Short mmCIF file of C-alpha atoms and ligand atoms in Angstrom, two decimals:
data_model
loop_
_atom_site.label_atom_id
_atom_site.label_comp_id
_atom_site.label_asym_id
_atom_site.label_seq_id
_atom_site.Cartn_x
_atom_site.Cartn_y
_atom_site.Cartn_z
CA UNK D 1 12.80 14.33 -6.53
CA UNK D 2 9.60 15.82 -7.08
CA UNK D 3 6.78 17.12 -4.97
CA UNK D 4 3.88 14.33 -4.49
CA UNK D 5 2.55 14.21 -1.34
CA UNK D 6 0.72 10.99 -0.33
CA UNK D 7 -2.04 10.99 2.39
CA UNK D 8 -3.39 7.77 3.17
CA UNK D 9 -5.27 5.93 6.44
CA UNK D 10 -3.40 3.12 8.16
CA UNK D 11 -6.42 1.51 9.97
CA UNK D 12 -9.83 0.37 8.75
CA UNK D 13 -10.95 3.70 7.87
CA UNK D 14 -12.59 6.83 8.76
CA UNK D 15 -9.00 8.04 10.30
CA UNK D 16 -9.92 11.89 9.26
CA UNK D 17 -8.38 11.76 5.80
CA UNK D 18 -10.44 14.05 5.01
CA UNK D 19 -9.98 16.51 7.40
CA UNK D 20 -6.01 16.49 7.10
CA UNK D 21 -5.91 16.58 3.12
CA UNK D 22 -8.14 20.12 3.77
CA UNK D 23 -5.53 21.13 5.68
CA UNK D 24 -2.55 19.97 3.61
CA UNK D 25 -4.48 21.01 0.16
CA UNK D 26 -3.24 25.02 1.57
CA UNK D 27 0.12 24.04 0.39
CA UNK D 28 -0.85 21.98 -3.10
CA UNK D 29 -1.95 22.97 -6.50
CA UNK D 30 -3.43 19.42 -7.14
CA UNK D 31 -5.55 17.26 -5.10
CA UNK D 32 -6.15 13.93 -6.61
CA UNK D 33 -7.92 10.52 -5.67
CA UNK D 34 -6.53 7.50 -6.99
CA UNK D 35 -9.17 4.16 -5.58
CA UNK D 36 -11.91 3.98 -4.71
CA UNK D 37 -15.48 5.59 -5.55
CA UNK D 38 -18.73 6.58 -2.97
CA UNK D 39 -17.84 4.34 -0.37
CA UNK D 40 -15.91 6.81 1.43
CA UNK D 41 -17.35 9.40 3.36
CA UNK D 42 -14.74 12.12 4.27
CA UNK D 43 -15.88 14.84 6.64
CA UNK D 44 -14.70 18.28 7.36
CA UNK D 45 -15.78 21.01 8.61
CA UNK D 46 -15.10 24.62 7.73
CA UNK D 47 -16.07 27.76 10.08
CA UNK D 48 -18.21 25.14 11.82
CA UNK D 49 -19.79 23.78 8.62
CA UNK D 50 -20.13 20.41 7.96
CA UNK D 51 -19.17 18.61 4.34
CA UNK D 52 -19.35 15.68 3.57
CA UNK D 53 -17.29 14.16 0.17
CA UNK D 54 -17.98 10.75 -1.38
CA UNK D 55 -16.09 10.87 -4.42
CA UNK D 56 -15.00 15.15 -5.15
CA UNK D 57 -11.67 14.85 -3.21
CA UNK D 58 -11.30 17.06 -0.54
CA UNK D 59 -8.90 20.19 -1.63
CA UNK D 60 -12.35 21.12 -3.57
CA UNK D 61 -12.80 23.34 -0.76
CA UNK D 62 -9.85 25.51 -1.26
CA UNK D 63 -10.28 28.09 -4.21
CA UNK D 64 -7.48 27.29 -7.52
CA UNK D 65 -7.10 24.11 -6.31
CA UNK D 66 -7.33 21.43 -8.86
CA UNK D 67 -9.07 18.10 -7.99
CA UNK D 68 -8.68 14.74 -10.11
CA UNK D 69 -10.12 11.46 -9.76
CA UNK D 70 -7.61 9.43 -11.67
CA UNK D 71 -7.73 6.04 -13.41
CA UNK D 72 -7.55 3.51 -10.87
CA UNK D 73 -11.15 5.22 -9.24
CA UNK D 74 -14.77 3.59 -9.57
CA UNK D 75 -17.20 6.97 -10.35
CA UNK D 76 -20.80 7.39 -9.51
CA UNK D 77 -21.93 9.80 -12.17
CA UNK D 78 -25.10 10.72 -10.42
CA UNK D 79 -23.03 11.13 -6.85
CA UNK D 80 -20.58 13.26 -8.36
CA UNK D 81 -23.64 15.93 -10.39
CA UNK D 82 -24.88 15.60 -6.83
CA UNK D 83 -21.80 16.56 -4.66
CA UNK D 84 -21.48 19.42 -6.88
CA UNK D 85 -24.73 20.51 -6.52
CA UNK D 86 -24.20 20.70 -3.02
CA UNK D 87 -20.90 22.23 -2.93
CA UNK D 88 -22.73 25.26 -5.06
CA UNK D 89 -25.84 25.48 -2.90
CA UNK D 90 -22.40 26.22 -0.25
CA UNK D 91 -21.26 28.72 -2.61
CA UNK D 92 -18.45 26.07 -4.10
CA UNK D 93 -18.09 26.91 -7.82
CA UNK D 94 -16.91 23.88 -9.66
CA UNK D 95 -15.75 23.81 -13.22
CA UNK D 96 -14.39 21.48 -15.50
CA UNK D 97 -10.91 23.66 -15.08
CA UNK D 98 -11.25 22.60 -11.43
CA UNK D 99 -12.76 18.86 -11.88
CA UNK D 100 -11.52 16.56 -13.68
CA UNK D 101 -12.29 13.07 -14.39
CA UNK D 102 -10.31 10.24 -16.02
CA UNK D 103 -11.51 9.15 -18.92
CA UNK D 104 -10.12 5.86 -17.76
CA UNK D 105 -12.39 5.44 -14.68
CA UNK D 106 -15.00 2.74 -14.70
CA UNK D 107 -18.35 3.83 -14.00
CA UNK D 108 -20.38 2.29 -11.25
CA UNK D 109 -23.89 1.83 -13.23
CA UNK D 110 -27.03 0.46 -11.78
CA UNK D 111 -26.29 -3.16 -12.38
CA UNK D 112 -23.34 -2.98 -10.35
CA UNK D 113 -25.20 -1.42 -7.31
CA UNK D 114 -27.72 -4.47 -8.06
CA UNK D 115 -25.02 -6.98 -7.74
CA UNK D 116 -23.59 -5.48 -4.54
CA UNK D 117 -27.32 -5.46 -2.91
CA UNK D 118 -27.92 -8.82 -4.08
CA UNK D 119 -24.65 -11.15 -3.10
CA UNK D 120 -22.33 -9.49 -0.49
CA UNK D 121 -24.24 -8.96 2.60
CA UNK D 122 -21.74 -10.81 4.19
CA UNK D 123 -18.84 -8.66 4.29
CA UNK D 124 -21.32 -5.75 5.00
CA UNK D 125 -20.01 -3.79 1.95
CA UNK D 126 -21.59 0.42 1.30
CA UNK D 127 -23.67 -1.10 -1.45
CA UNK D 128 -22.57 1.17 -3.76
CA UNK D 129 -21.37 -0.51 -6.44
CA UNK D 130 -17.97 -0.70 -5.87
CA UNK D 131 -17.15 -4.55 -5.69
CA UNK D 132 -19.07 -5.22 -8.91
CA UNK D 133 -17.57 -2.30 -10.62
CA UNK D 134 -14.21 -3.59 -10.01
CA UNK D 135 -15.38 -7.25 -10.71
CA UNK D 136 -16.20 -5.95 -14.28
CA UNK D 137 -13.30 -3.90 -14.59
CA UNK D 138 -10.77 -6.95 -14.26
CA UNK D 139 -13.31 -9.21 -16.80
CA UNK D 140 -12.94 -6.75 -18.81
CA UNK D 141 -16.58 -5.86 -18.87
CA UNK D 142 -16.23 -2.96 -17.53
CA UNK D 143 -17.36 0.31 -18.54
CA UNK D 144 -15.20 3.51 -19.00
CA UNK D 145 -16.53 7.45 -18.72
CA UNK D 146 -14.39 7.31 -21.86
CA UNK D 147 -17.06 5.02 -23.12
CA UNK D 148 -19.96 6.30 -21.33
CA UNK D 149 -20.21 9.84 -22.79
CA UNK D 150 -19.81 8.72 -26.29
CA UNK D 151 -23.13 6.97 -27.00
CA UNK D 152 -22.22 4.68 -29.75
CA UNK D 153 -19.62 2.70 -27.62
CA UNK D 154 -22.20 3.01 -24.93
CA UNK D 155 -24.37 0.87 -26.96
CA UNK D 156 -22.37 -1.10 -27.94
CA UNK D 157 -21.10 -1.86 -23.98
CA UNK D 158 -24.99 -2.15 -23.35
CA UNK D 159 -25.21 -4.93 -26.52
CA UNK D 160 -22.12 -6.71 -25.18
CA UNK D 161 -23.54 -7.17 -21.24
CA UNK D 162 -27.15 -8.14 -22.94
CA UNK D 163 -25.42 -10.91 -24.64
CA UNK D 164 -23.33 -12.47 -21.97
CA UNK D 165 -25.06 -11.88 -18.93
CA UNK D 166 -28.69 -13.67 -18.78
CA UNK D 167 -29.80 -11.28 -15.97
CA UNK D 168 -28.71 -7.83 -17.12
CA UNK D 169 -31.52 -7.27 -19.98
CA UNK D 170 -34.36 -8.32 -17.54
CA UNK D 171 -32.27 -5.69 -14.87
CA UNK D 172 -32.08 -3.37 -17.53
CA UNK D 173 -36.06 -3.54 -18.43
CA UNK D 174 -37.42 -3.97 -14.73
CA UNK D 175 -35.21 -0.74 -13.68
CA UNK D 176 -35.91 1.50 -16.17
CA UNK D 177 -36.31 4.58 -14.33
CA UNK D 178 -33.01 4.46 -12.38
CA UNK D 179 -31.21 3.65 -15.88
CA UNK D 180 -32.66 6.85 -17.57
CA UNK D 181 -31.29 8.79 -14.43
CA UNK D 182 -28.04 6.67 -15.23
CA UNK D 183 -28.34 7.52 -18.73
CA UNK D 184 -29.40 11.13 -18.22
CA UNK D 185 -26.10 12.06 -16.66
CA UNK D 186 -23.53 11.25 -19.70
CA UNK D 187 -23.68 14.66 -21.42
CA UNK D 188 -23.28 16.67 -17.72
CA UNK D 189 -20.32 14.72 -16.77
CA UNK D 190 -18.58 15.01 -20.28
CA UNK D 191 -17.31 18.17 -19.86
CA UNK D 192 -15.16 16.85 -16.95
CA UNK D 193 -13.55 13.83 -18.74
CA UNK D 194 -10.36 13.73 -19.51
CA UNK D 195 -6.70 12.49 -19.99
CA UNK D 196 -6.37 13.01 -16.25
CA UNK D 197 -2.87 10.69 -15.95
CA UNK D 198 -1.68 13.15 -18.74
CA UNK D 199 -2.47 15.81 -16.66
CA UNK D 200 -1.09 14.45 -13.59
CA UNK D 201 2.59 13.48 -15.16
CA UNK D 202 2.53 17.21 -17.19
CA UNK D 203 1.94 18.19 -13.78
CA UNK D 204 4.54 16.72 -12.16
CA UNK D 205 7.29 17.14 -14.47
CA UNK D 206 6.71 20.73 -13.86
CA UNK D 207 7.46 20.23 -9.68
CA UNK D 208 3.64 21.01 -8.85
CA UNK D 209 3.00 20.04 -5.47
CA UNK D 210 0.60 17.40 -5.93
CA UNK D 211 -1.27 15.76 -3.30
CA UNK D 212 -2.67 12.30 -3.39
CA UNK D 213 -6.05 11.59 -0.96
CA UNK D 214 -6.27 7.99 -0.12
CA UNK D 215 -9.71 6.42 0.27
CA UNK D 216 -10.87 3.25 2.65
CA UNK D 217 -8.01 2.45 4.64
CA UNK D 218 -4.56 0.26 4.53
CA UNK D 219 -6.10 -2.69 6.45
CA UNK D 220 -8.99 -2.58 3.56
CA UNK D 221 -6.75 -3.08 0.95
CA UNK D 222 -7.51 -5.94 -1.85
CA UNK D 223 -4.15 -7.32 -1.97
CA UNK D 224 -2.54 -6.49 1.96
CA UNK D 225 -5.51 -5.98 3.93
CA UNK D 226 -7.80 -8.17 5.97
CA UNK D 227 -8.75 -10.25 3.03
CA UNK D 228 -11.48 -10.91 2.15
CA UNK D 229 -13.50 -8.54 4.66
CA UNK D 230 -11.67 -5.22 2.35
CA UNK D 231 -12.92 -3.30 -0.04
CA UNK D 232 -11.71 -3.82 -3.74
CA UNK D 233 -8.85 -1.63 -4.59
CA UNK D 234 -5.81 -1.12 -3.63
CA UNK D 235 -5.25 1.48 -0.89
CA UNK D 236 -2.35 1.66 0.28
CA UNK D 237 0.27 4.53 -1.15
CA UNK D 238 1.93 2.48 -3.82
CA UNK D 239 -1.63 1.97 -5.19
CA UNK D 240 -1.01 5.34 -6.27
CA UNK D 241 1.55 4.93 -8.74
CA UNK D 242 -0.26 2.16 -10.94
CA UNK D 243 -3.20 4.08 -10.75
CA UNK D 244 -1.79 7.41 -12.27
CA UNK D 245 1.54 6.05 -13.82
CA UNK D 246 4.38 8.24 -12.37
CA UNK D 247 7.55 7.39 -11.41
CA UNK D 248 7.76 6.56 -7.44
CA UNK D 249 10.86 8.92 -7.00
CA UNK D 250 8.37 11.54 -7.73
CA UNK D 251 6.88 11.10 -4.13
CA UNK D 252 7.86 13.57 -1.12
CA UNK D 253 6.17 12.62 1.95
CA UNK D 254 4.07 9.43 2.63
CA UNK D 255 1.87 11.02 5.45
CA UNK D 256 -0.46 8.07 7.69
CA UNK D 257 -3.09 9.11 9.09
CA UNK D 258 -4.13 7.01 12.70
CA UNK D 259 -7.07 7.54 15.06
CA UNK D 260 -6.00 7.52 18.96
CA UNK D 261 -8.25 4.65 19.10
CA UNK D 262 -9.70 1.97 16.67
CA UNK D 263 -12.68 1.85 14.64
CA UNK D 264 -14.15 -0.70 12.37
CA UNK D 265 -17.22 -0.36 10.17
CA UNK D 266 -18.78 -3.39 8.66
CA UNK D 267 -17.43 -7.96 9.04
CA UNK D 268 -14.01 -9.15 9.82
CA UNK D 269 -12.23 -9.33 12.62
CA UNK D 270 -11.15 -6.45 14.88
CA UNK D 271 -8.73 -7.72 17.91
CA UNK D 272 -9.02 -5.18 20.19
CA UNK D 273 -12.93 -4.40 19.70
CA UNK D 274 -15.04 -3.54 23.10
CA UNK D 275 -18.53 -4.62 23.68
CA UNK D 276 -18.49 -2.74 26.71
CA UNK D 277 -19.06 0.31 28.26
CA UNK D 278 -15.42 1.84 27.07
CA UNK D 279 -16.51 0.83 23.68
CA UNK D 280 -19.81 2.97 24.09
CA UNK D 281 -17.70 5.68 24.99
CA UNK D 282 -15.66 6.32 22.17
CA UNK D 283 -18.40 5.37 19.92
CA UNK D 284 -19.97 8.21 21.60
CA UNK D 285 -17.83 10.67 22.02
CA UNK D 286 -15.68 10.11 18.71
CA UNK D 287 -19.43 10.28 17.06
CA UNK D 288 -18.10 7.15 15.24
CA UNK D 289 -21.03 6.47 12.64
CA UNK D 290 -20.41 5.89 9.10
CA UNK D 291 -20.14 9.31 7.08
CA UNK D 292 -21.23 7.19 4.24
CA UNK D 293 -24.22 4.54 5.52
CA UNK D 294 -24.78 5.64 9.08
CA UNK D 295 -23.89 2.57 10.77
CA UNK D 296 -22.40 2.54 13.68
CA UNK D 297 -18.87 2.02 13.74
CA UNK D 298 -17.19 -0.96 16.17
CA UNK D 299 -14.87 0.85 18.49
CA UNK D 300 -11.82 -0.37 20.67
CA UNK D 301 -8.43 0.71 22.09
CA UNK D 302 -5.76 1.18 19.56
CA UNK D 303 -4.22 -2.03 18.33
CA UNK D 304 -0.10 -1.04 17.84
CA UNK D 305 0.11 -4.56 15.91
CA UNK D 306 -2.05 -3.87 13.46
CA UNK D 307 -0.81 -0.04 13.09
CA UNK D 308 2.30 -1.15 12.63
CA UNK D 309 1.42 -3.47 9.69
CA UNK D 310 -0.18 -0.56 8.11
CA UNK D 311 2.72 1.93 8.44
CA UNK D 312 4.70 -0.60 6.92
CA UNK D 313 3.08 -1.63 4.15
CA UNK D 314 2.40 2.23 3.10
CA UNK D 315 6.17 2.75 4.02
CA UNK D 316 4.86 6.11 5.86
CA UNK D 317 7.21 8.74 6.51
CA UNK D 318 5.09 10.60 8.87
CA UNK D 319 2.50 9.72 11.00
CA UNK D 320 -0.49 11.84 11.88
CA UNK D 321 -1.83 11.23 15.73
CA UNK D 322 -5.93 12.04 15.38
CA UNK D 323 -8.68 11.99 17.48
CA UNK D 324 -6.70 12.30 20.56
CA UNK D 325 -9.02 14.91 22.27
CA UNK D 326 -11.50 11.97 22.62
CA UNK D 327 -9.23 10.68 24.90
CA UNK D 328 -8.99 13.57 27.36
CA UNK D 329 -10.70 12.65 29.97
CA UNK D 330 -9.94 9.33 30.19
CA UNK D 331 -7.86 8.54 33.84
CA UNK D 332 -5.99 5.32 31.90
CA UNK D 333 -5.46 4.61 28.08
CA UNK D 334 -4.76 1.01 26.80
CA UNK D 335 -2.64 0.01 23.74
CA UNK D 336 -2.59 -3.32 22.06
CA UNK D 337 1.50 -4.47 22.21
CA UNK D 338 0.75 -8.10 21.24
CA UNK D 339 -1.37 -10.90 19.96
CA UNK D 340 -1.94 -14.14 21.86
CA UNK D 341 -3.25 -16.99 20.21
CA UNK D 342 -4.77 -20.20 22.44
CA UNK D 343 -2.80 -22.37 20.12
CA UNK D 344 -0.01 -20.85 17.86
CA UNK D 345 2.35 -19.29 19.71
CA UNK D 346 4.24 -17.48 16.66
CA UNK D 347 1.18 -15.42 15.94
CA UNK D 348 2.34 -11.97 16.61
CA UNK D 349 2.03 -10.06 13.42
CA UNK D 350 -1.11 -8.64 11.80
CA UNK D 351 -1.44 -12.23 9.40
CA UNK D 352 -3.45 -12.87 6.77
CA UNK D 353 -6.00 -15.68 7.80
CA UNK D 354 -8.84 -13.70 9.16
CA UNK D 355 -10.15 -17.01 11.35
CA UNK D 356 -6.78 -16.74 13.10
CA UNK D 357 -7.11 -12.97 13.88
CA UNK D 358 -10.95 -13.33 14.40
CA UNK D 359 -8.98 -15.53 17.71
CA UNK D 360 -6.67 -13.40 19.00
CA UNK D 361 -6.47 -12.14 22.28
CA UNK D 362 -5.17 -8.81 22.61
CA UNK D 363 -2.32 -7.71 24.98
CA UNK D 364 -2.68 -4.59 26.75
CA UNK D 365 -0.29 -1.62 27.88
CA UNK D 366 -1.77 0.46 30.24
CA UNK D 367 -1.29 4.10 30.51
CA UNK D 368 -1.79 6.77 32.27
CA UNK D 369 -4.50 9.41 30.55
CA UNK D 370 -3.41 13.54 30.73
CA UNK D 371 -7.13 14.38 31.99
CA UNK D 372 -6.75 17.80 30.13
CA UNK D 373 -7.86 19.51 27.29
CA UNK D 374 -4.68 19.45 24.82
CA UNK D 375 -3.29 22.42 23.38
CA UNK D 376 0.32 23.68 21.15
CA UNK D 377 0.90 25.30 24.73
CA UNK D 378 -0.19 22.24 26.55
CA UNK D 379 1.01 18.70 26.60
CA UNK D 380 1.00 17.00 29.77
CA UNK D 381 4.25 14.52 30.51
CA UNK D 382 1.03 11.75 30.38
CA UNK D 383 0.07 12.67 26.79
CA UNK D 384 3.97 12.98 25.54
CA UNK D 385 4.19 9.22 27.11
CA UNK D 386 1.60 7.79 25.01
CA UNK D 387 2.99 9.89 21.86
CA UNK D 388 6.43 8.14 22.78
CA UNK D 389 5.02 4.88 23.02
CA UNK D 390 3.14 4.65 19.48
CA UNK D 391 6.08 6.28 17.86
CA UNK D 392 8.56 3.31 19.49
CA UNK D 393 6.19 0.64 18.79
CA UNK D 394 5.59 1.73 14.84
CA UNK D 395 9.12 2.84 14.80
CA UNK D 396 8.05 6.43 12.72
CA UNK D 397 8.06 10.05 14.23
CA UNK D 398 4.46 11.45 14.50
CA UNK D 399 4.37 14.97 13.31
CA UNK D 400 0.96 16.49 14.10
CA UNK D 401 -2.17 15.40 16.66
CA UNK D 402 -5.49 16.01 15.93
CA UNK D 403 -7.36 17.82 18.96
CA UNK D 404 -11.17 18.48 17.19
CA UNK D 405 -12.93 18.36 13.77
CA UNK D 406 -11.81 22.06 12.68
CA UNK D 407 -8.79 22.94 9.98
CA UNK D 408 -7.34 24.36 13.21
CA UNK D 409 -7.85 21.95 15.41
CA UNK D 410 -4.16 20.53 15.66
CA UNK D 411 -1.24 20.13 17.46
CA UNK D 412 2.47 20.35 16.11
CA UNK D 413 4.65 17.94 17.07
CA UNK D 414 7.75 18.48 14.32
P1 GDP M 501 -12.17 9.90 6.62
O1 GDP M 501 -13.08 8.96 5.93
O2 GDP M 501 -10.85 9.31 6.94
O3 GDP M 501 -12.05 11.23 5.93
O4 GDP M 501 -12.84 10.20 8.06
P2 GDP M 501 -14.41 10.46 8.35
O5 GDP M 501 -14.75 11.83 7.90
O6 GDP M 501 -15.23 9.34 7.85
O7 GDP M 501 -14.43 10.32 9.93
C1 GDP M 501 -13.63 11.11 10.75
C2 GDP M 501 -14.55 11.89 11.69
O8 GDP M 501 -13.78 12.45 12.74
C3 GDP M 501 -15.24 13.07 11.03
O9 GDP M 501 -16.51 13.23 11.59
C4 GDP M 501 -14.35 14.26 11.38
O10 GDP M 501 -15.08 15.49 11.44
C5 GDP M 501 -13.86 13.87 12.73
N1 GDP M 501 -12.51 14.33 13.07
C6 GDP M 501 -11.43 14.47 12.28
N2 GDP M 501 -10.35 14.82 13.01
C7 GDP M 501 -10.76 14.92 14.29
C8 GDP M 501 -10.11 15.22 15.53
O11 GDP M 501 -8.90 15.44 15.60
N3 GDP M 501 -10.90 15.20 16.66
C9 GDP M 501 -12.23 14.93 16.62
N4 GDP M 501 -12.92 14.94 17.76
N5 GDP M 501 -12.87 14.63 15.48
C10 GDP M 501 -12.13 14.61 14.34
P1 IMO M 502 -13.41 6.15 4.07
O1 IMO M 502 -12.69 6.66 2.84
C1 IMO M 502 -14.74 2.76 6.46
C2 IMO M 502 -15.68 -0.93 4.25
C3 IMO M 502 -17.14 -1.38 4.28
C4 IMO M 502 -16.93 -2.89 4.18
C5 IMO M 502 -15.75 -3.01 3.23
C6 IMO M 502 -16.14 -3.27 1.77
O2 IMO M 502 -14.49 7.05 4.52
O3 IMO M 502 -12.41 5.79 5.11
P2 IMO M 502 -17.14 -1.69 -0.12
O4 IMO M 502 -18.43 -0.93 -0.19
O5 IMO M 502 -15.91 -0.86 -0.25
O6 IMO M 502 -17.10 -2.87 -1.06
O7 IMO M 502 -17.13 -2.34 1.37
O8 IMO M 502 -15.05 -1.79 3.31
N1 IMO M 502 -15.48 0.47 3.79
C7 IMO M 502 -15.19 1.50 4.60
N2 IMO M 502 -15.08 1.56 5.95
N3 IMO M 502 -14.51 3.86 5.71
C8 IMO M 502 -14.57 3.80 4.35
O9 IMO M 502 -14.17 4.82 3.56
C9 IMO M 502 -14.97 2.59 3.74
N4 IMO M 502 -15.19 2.22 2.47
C10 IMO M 502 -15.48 0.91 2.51
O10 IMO M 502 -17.75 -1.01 5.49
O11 IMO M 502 -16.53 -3.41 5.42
MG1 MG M 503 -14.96 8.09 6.18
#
């Protein structure tokens, strides 16, 4: 048994990851991501000041701590010089002791954002890269930081994609400016590369607590989520363990992390979306616009169905209850129970055929709202109900409740 704590989100995204892995990173030596690249945006705030991470993960803030982005991550070189810039100008030293970056990443380079511009529209993607990236990854065309910083196998990777790809040398000469920014960043970043799954297991082995920051959420996974509207790695908790290489009896606590409500940010369907004026108001309220692109997010009333899925599929432990205080003042709170399709009857679960669920019509409980601010000293019989209910339908104990955007703003419930 060791001491890896997992922290991932069970909807579409944007459940407060961010926030909670601050708070858990108190107890943890190690914070590490292990998908994903600058499409996430998490948010937190400390003494009322807003940060916002793309790629650093989010125990950065905590002095000692020790943050990794590990091999199964897509890395922005430019974002990450940048993030660090800004964590110094907030009086946030970072070192290479402190930030470490796999030498097995694949780099997101300026052909990739290209690509991502150019052909997926469609699902509404960050455009940052990270589709391509991957693409190139699996083709094996990818293109390591282990590579990157040394510049004779960067040449060599530069020769190879010249060769094979009729576009890239005309990309490479028309863009030369953002290439030589590209370029420009290899001997900064080197200091931060390294053996980070070595790390990790050393780590481990030792009984470190270790923490594990998901990215994206469990419904945007590439292999379980709500294909092919997802993003293009896997993020649900097991995705952990192939992309760091550790054994899973290593892991502690699989913590899921759920809004109150439901949010959604770019295509695919979303059963229980509003387009009405209870829509507006937790769009609203919840300030629910992307920490990442700005857009704003498509809001509706928590679908159980499709929380359930996720909980599964992570095999969460724990759940984590956020965003609640943006349902205070509500006088009734709805909760998806079921699906109904106009023709298939046996369509209950959260499938996989995203016309189907793009169908669905969503099945309301109604309940009552607790019309008070919530507090450790205060939890109306209303608020326990609808606690009760999610816990029944998901059939896992929810441990804490999320009552504002500060590393205090929680509630208890273990
Ligand atoms: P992440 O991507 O999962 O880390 O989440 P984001 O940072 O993209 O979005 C969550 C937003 O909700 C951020 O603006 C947080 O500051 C905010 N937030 C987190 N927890 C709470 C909470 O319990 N209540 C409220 N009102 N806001 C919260
Ligand atoms: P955090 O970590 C919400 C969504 C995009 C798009 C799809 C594919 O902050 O929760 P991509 O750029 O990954 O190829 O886009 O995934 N998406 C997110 N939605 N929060 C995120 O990250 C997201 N990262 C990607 O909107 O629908
Ligand atoms: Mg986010």
């Amino acid at each position: 048994m060791g001491q890896v704590d997992i922290v991932v989100g069970v909807q579409w995204g944007d459940e407060g990851k961010g926030k909670w892995i601050d708070i858990f990173s108190a107890n943890a030596k190690i914070i590490s991501r292990f998908q994903g690249g600058n499409n996430a945006g998490h948010t937190i705030f400390v003494d009322g000041e807003k940060i916002v991470l793309h790629q650093v993960p989010s125990g950065i803030l905590r002095e000692e701590r020790i943050c990794t982005l590990a091999s199964g991550t897509v890395i922005n070189t430019e974002g990450i010089l940048l993030e660090l810039k800004t964590l110094k100008a907030k009086g946030i030293e970072v070192n290479p002791e402190r930030l470490r970056l796999s030498s097995r990443a694949h780099v997101i380079t300026p052909w990739h954002i290209y690509l991502d511009a150019k052909d997926n529209d469609w699902i509404g993607t960050t455009k940052k890269g990270i589709g391509p990236t991957y693409e190139s990854k699996a083709s094996r065309f990818g293109l390591r930081l282990a590579e990157f910083i040394d510049e004779g196998t960067y040449k060599t990777w530069l020769a190879k994609m010249t060769s094979h790809f009729a576009d890239f040398a005309n990309m490479y000469e028309k863009n030369s400016d953002q290439w030589s920014a590209f370029e420009s960043t290899r001997s900064q970043v080197a200091p931060f590369v390294s053996d980070v799954e070595c790390f990790l297991r050393e780590q481990i082995k030792k009984n470190e607590v270790v923490l594990l920051e998901g990215a994206q959420g469990s419904l945007l996974d590439i292999n379980l989520g709500s294909y092919p509207f997802v993003t293009s790695s896997s993020t649900v908790a097991s995705g952990a363990l192939s992309s760091i290489g550790f054994s899973p009896k290593a892991i502690r606590t699989i913590y899921g992390i759920t809004k109150a409500y439901q949010t959604r940010v770019g295509a695919g369907p979303m059963p229980t979306e509003l387009h009405d004026d209870m829509g507006k108001y937790l769009a609203e309220k919840g300030r629910e616009f992307g920490a990442t692109t700005g857009r704003p997010r498509r809001c509706g009333w928590l679908d159980l169905v499709a929380l359930k899925y996720g909980v599964e599929v992570n095999g969460v432990d724990k759940l984590i209850l956020n965003k609640v205080d943006i349902l205070n003042e509500l006088p009734e709170i709805k909760v998806c129970t079921s699906y109904r399709h106009p023709t298939d009857p046996d369509a209950q679960s959260f499938f996989a055929e995203p016309e189907k669920l793009s169908k669905v019509e969503p099945i309301y409980k109604t309940l009552k709202g607790w019309k008070s601010d919530l507090r450790q000293d205060h939890m109306p019989q209303e608020f326990r109900d609808f606690v009760r209910v999610v816990e029944d339908f998901c059939e896992v104990p929810i441990v804490f409740v999320g009552t504002g955007v500060g590393r205090d703003d929680f509630i208890s419930l273990s």
